Amino acid sequence: MNPATSRTTPPRDAIEFCRGVTQQHSKTFYFGSRFFPHLQRQAVWAVYAACRIGDDTVDELSGREARDALETWRNRIEGAIAGSPDRDPMAQALGWAAQAFPLSFEPYAELYQGLEMDLECHQYQTLEELMLYCRRVAGVVGWMITPIAGYDGAALTLERALKLGMAMQITNILRDVGEDLQRGRIYLPQDLMDKHGVRPRDLYEHRVNDGYVALMRELEGIARDLYREGWRGLPRLRGPAQVAVAVAATAYEGILTSLERNGFDNFTMRAHVSGRRKLAMIPSAFLQLRRISSAL
């Protein structure tokens, strides 16, 4: 599949709004986006802003107000993809992106289901439930980005993009345990907490004991397995998109390494990758991409 070539001029102010949202809320994603060619980069910002605004809706609102706002968000996205964006800057940017590239509403519909899960459930009982949530709120982002990049390999490439997005979401969950507790949310699945003897009370008391470290390591291992599978799809992307996604994936996985260096204390410390470290990771991203490409 090829990204469409469009002579439609990107809506400058709307794109700038989406760039700002991306840069403010995900420095790692923004860093990777800079490696896309100009038009693709702008479309990626539009996609990220659309997802972020939906996520903020369920994070910042509650009850009927949140549900009404989420429904408004869904309708706005659907209109933009269909070619009838309203005056909202995110919708204007996404509407342009849908003209320039073969975007579909289906992944946004699945994202909507994931955001509904955030409103309905503040802890998942099983790892399987958590993985479904990760698929819906982040895995499908791979399906949003891949048509912008252009790709070969059909369904297999999309499946690997899904796995990469899920890996990034688990990374976010492990990084943000302390912050999520402040919102009354525990994304760590109850079955794995039980397995390692970790109680909700331990989380609120910030106990980084052997059981908690074992829980973190198990989830970290799941994330790294998903990264490995996701990486195998990157050589099927076309042109500079390979490098852009490889750099973002390398930086995101680096958060897991930072978390480990912090002793898995994600209550009082925030795992992150500095700008300098991200720059230093670029050569390793190139090498990893080359190794995987030669092995396929």
Coordinates of C-alpha atoms in Angstrom, one line a residue:
M1 CA 0.0 0.0 0.0
N2 CA 1.2 3.5 -0.8
P3 CA 0.4 6.7 1.0
A4 CA -1.6 8.9 -1.3
T5 CA 0.0 11.9 -2.8
S6 CA -2.1 15.0 -2.1
R7 CA -1.7 18.6 -3.3
T8 CA -4.1 19.8 -0.7
T9 CA -2.3 22.4 1.4
P10 CA -2.1 21.3 5.1
P11 CA -4.1 23.7 7.4
R12 CA -1.2 25.5 8.9
D13 CA -2.7 26.6 12.2
A14 CA -4.4 23.3 12.8
I15 CA -1.2 21.4 12.1
E16 CA 0.7 23.7 14.5
F17 CA -1.9 23.0 17.2
C18 CA -1.4 19.2 16.7
R19 CA 2.4 19.6 16.7
G20 CA 2.1 21.4 20.0
V21 CA -0.1 18.7 21.5
T22 CA 2.4 16.0 20.4
Q23 CA 5.4 17.9 21.7
Q24 CA 3.8 18.7 25.1
H25 CA 2.4 15.3 25.9
S26 CA 4.9 12.8 24.4
K27 CA 8.5 14.0 23.9
T28 CA 9.5 10.5 22.9
F29 CA 6.8 10.2 20.2
Y30 CA 7.6 13.7 19.0
F31 CA 11.3 12.9 18.8
G32 CA 10.6 9.9 16.5
S33 CA 8.1 11.9 14.4
R34 CA 10.9 14.3 13.4
F35 CA 12.4 11.6 11.2
F36 CA 9.3 11.4 9.0
P37 CA 9.2 13.4 5.7
H38 CA 7.4 16.7 6.1
L39 CA 3.9 15.8 5.0
Q40 CA 4.0 12.5 6.8
R41 CA 5.2 14.2 9.9
Q42 CA 2.3 16.6 9.9
A43 CA -0.2 13.7 9.4
V44 CA 1.4 11.8 12.3
W45 CA 1.0 14.9 14.5
A46 CA -2.7 15.1 13.6
V47 CA -3.2 11.4 14.4
Y48 CA -1.4 11.7 17.8
A49 CA -3.4 14.8 18.7
A50 CA -6.7 13.1 17.9
C51 CA -5.7 10.2 20.2
R52 CA -4.4 12.4 22.9
I53 CA -7.5 14.6 23.1
G54 CA -9.7 11.4 23.4
D55 CA -7.4 10.2 26.2
D56 CA -7.5 13.5 28.0
T57 CA -11.3 13.4 27.9
V58 CA -11.5 10.3 30.0
D59 CA -8.6 11.4 32.3
E60 CA -9.9 14.9 33.1
L61 CA -13.7 14.4 33.1
S62 CA -16.0 11.9 34.9
G63 CA -19.5 10.6 34.8
R64 CA -22.0 11.9 32.3
E65 CA -19.8 14.8 31.3
A66 CA -17.0 12.4 30.3
R67 CA -19.3 10.2 28.3
D68 CA -20.9 13.1 26.5
A69 CA -17.5 14.6 25.7
L70 CA -16.2 11.2 24.5
E71 CA -19.2 10.8 22.2
T72 CA -18.5 14.3 20.8
W73 CA -14.9 13.3 20.2
R74 CA -16.0 10.1 18.4
N75 CA -18.3 12.0 16.1
R76 CA -15.7 14.6 15.4
I77 CA -13.2 12.0 14.4
E78 CA -15.7 10.2 12.2
G79 CA -16.6 13.4 10.4
A80 CA -13.0 14.3 9.9
I81 CA -12.1 10.9 8.4
A82 CA -15.2 11.1 6.2
G83 CA -14.2 14.5 4.8
S84 CA -16.5 16.7 6.8
P85 CA -14.4 18.1 9.7
D86 CA -15.9 20.7 11.9
R87 CA -14.0 23.9 12.9
D88 CA -12.0 22.2 15.7
P89 CA -8.3 22.4 14.9
M90 CA -7.7 18.7 15.6
A91 CA -10.5 17.8 13.2
Q92 CA -9.2 20.2 10.6
A93 CA -5.8 18.6 10.7
L94 CA -7.1 15.0 10.8
G95 CA -9.5 15.8 7.9
W96 CA -6.5 17.0 5.8
A97 CA -4.5 13.9 6.8
A98 CA -7.4 11.7 5.7
Q99 CA -7.4 13.4 2.3
A100 CA -3.6 13.0 1.9
F101 CA -3.4 9.4 3.1
P102 CA -5.6 6.3 3.1
L103 CA -6.9 6.7 6.7
S104 CA -9.7 4.6 8.0
F105 CA -12.2 5.2 10.9
E106 CA -12.0 1.6 12.1
P107 CA -8.9 2.0 14.4
Y108 CA -10.5 5.1 15.9
A109 CA -13.7 3.2 16.6
E110 CA -11.6 0.6 18.5
L111 CA -9.8 3.4 20.4
Y112 CA -13.2 4.7 21.4
Q113 CA -13.9 1.2 22.9
G114 CA -10.7 1.4 24.8
L115 CA -11.4 4.9 26.2
E116 CA -14.8 3.6 27.3
M117 CA -13.0 0.9 29.2
D118 CA -11.2 3.7 31.1
L119 CA -14.6 5.1 32.2
E120 CA -15.9 1.7 33.2
C121 CA -13.0 -0.1 34.9
H122 CA -10.2 1.2 37.1
Q123 CA -8.5 -2.2 37.5
Y124 CA -8.3 -5.2 35.2
Q125 CA -8.6 -8.6 36.8
T126 CA -6.5 -10.5 34.3
L127 CA -3.6 -10.0 32.0
E128 CA -5.8 -10.9 29.1
E129 CA -8.1 -8.0 30.0
L130 CA -5.2 -5.7 30.2
M131 CA -3.8 -6.8 26.8
L132 CA -7.2 -6.1 25.2
Y133 CA -7.1 -2.6 26.7
C134 CA -3.5 -2.1 25.5
R135 CA -4.6 -3.2 22.0
R136 CA -7.5 -0.8 21.9
V137 CA -5.9 2.4 23.3
A138 CA -2.4 2.0 21.8
G139 CA -2.0 -1.0 19.5
V140 CA -4.4 0.5 17.0
V141 CA -2.3 3.6 16.8
G142 CA 0.1 1.4 14.8
W143 CA -2.8 0.9 12.4
M144 CA -3.3 4.7 12.2
I145 CA 0.4 5.4 11.5
T146 CA 1.2 2.6 9.0
P147 CA -1.0 3.9 6.1
I148 CA 0.8 7.3 6.5
A149 CA 4.2 5.6 6.3
G150 CA 3.3 3.3 3.4
Y151 CA 4.0 -0.4 3.8
D152 CA 4.3 -3.9 2.2
G153 CA 3.4 -7.2 3.8
A154 CA -0.3 -6.6 4.2
A155 CA -1.9 -8.0 7.3
L156 CA 1.3 -9.3 8.9
T157 CA 2.8 -5.8 8.9
L158 CA -0.3 -4.4 10.5
E159 CA -0.3 -7.1 13.1
R160 CA 3.3 -6.3 14.0
A161 CA 2.5 -2.6 14.2
L162 CA -0.3 -3.5 16.6
K163 CA 2.2 -5.4 18.8
L164 CA 4.6 -2.4 18.8
G165 CA 1.8 -0.1 20.0
M166 CA 0.9 -2.5 22.7
A167 CA 4.5 -2.6 23.9
M168 CA 4.6 1.1 24.2
Q169 CA 1.4 1.1 26.2
I170 CA 2.7 -1.4 28.7
T171 CA 5.8 0.8 28.9
N172 CA 3.5 3.7 29.8
I173 CA 1.7 1.7 32.4
L174 CA 4.9 0.6 34.1
R175 CA 6.3 4.1 34.0
D176 CA 3.1 5.7 35.4
V177 CA 2.0 3.4 38.2
G178 CA 2.4 6.2 40.8
E179 CA 0.6 8.8 38.7
D180 CA -2.2 6.5 37.9
L181 CA -2.8 5.8 41.6
Q182 CA -3.4 9.5 42.1
R183 CA -6.3 9.1 39.6
G184 CA -7.6 6.0 41.5
R185 CA -6.5 3.7 38.7
I186 CA -4.5 0.5 38.9
Y187 CA -3.6 -0.9 35.5
L188 CA -1.5 -3.8 37.0
P189 CA -3.7 -6.9 36.5
Q190 CA -5.0 -8.5 39.6
D191 CA -4.1 -12.0 38.7
L192 CA -0.4 -11.1 38.3
M193 CA -0.5 -9.0 41.5
D194 CA -1.9 -12.1 43.3
K195 CA 0.8 -14.3 41.8
H196 CA 3.5 -12.1 43.2
G197 CA 1.8 -11.3 46.5
V198 CA 1.3 -7.6 45.8
R199 CA -1.8 -6.0 47.3
P200 CA -3.4 -2.7 46.3
R201 CA -2.5 -1.4 49.8
D202 CA 1.2 -2.1 49.0
L203 CA 0.9 0.2 45.9
Y204 CA -0.6 3.0 47.9
E205 CA 2.1 2.6 50.5
H206 CA 4.8 2.7 47.8
R207 CA 6.3 -0.7 48.7
V208 CA 9.0 -1.7 46.2
N209 CA 9.6 -5.1 47.7
D210 CA 10.7 -8.4 46.1
G211 CA 7.2 -9.3 45.0
Y212 CA 6.7 -5.9 43.4
V213 CA 10.0 -6.1 41.5
A214 CA 9.1 -9.6 40.3
L215 CA 5.7 -8.2 39.1
M216 CA 7.5 -5.4 37.3
R217 CA 9.9 -7.8 35.7
E218 CA 7.2 -10.0 34.4
L219 CA 5.4 -7.2 32.7
E220 CA 8.6 -5.7 31.4
G221 CA 9.4 -9.1 29.8
I222 CA 6.0 -9.1 28.1
A223 CA 6.6 -5.6 26.8
R224 CA 10.1 -6.5 25.5
D225 CA 8.6 -9.6 23.7
L226 CA 6.1 -7.3 22.0
Y227 CA 8.9 -4.9 21.0
R228 CA 10.8 -7.7 19.4
E229 CA 7.8 -8.8 17.4
G230 CA 6.9 -5.2 16.5
W231 CA 10.5 -4.5 15.3
R232 CA 10.1 -7.3 12.7
G233 CA 7.5 -5.3 10.9
L234 CA 9.6 -2.1 10.5
P235 CA 11.5 -3.2 7.4
R236 CA 8.1 -3.5 5.7
L237 CA 7.5 0.2 6.1
R238 CA 8.6 2.4 3.2
G239 CA 11.3 5.0 3.0
P240 CA 12.3 7.2 6.0
A241 CA 9.3 5.9 8.0
Q242 CA 11.4 2.8 8.9
V243 CA 13.9 5.1 10.7
A244 CA 11.3 7.3 12.3
V245 CA 9.5 4.4 13.9
A246 CA 12.7 2.6 14.8
V247 CA 14.0 5.7 16.6
A248 CA 10.7 6.1 18.5
A249 CA 10.7 2.4 19.4
T250 CA 14.3 2.5 20.7
A251 CA 13.6 5.5 22.8
Y252 CA 10.4 4.1 24.2
E253 CA 12.0 0.8 25.1
G254 CA 14.7 2.8 26.8
I255 CA 12.1 3.9 29.3
L256 CA 12.0 0.2 30.5
T257 CA 15.8 0.3 31.0
S258 CA 15.5 3.5 32.9
L259 CA 12.8 2.0 35.1
E260 CA 15.1 -0.9 35.9
R261 CA 17.9 1.5 36.8
N262 CA 15.5 3.1 39.2
G263 CA 15.1 -0.2 41.0
F264 CA 11.5 -0.3 39.6
D265 CA 10.5 2.5 41.9
N266 CA 7.8 4.1 39.8
F267 CA 6.2 5.8 42.8
T268 CA 8.8 8.4 43.7
M269 CA 10.8 8.5 40.5
R270 CA 9.7 8.8 36.9
A271 CA 11.6 6.7 34.3
H272 CA 12.5 8.7 31.3
V273 CA 15.0 9.0 28.5
S274 CA 16.8 12.4 28.3
G275 CA 17.2 14.2 25.0
R276 CA 20.9 13.5 25.0
R277 CA 20.3 9.8 25.5
K278 CA 17.7 9.8 22.7
L279 CA 20.2 11.3 20.3
A280 CA 22.8 8.7 21.4
M281 CA 20.3 5.9 20.6
I282 CA 19.9 6.9 17.0
P283 CA 22.9 4.8 15.8
S284 CA 21.7 1.7 17.7
A285 CA 18.3 2.1 16.1
F286 CA 19.9 2.1 12.6
L287 CA 21.9 -1.0 13.5
Q288 CA 18.9 -2.8 14.9
L289 CA 16.9 -2.0 11.8
R290 CA 19.7 -3.2 9.5
R291 CA 20.1 -6.5 11.5
I292 CA 16.4 -7.2 11.3
S293 CA 16.2 -6.3 7.6
S294 CA 19.0 -8.6 6.7
A295 CA 17.5 -11.5 8.7
L296 CA 14.1 -11.4 7.0

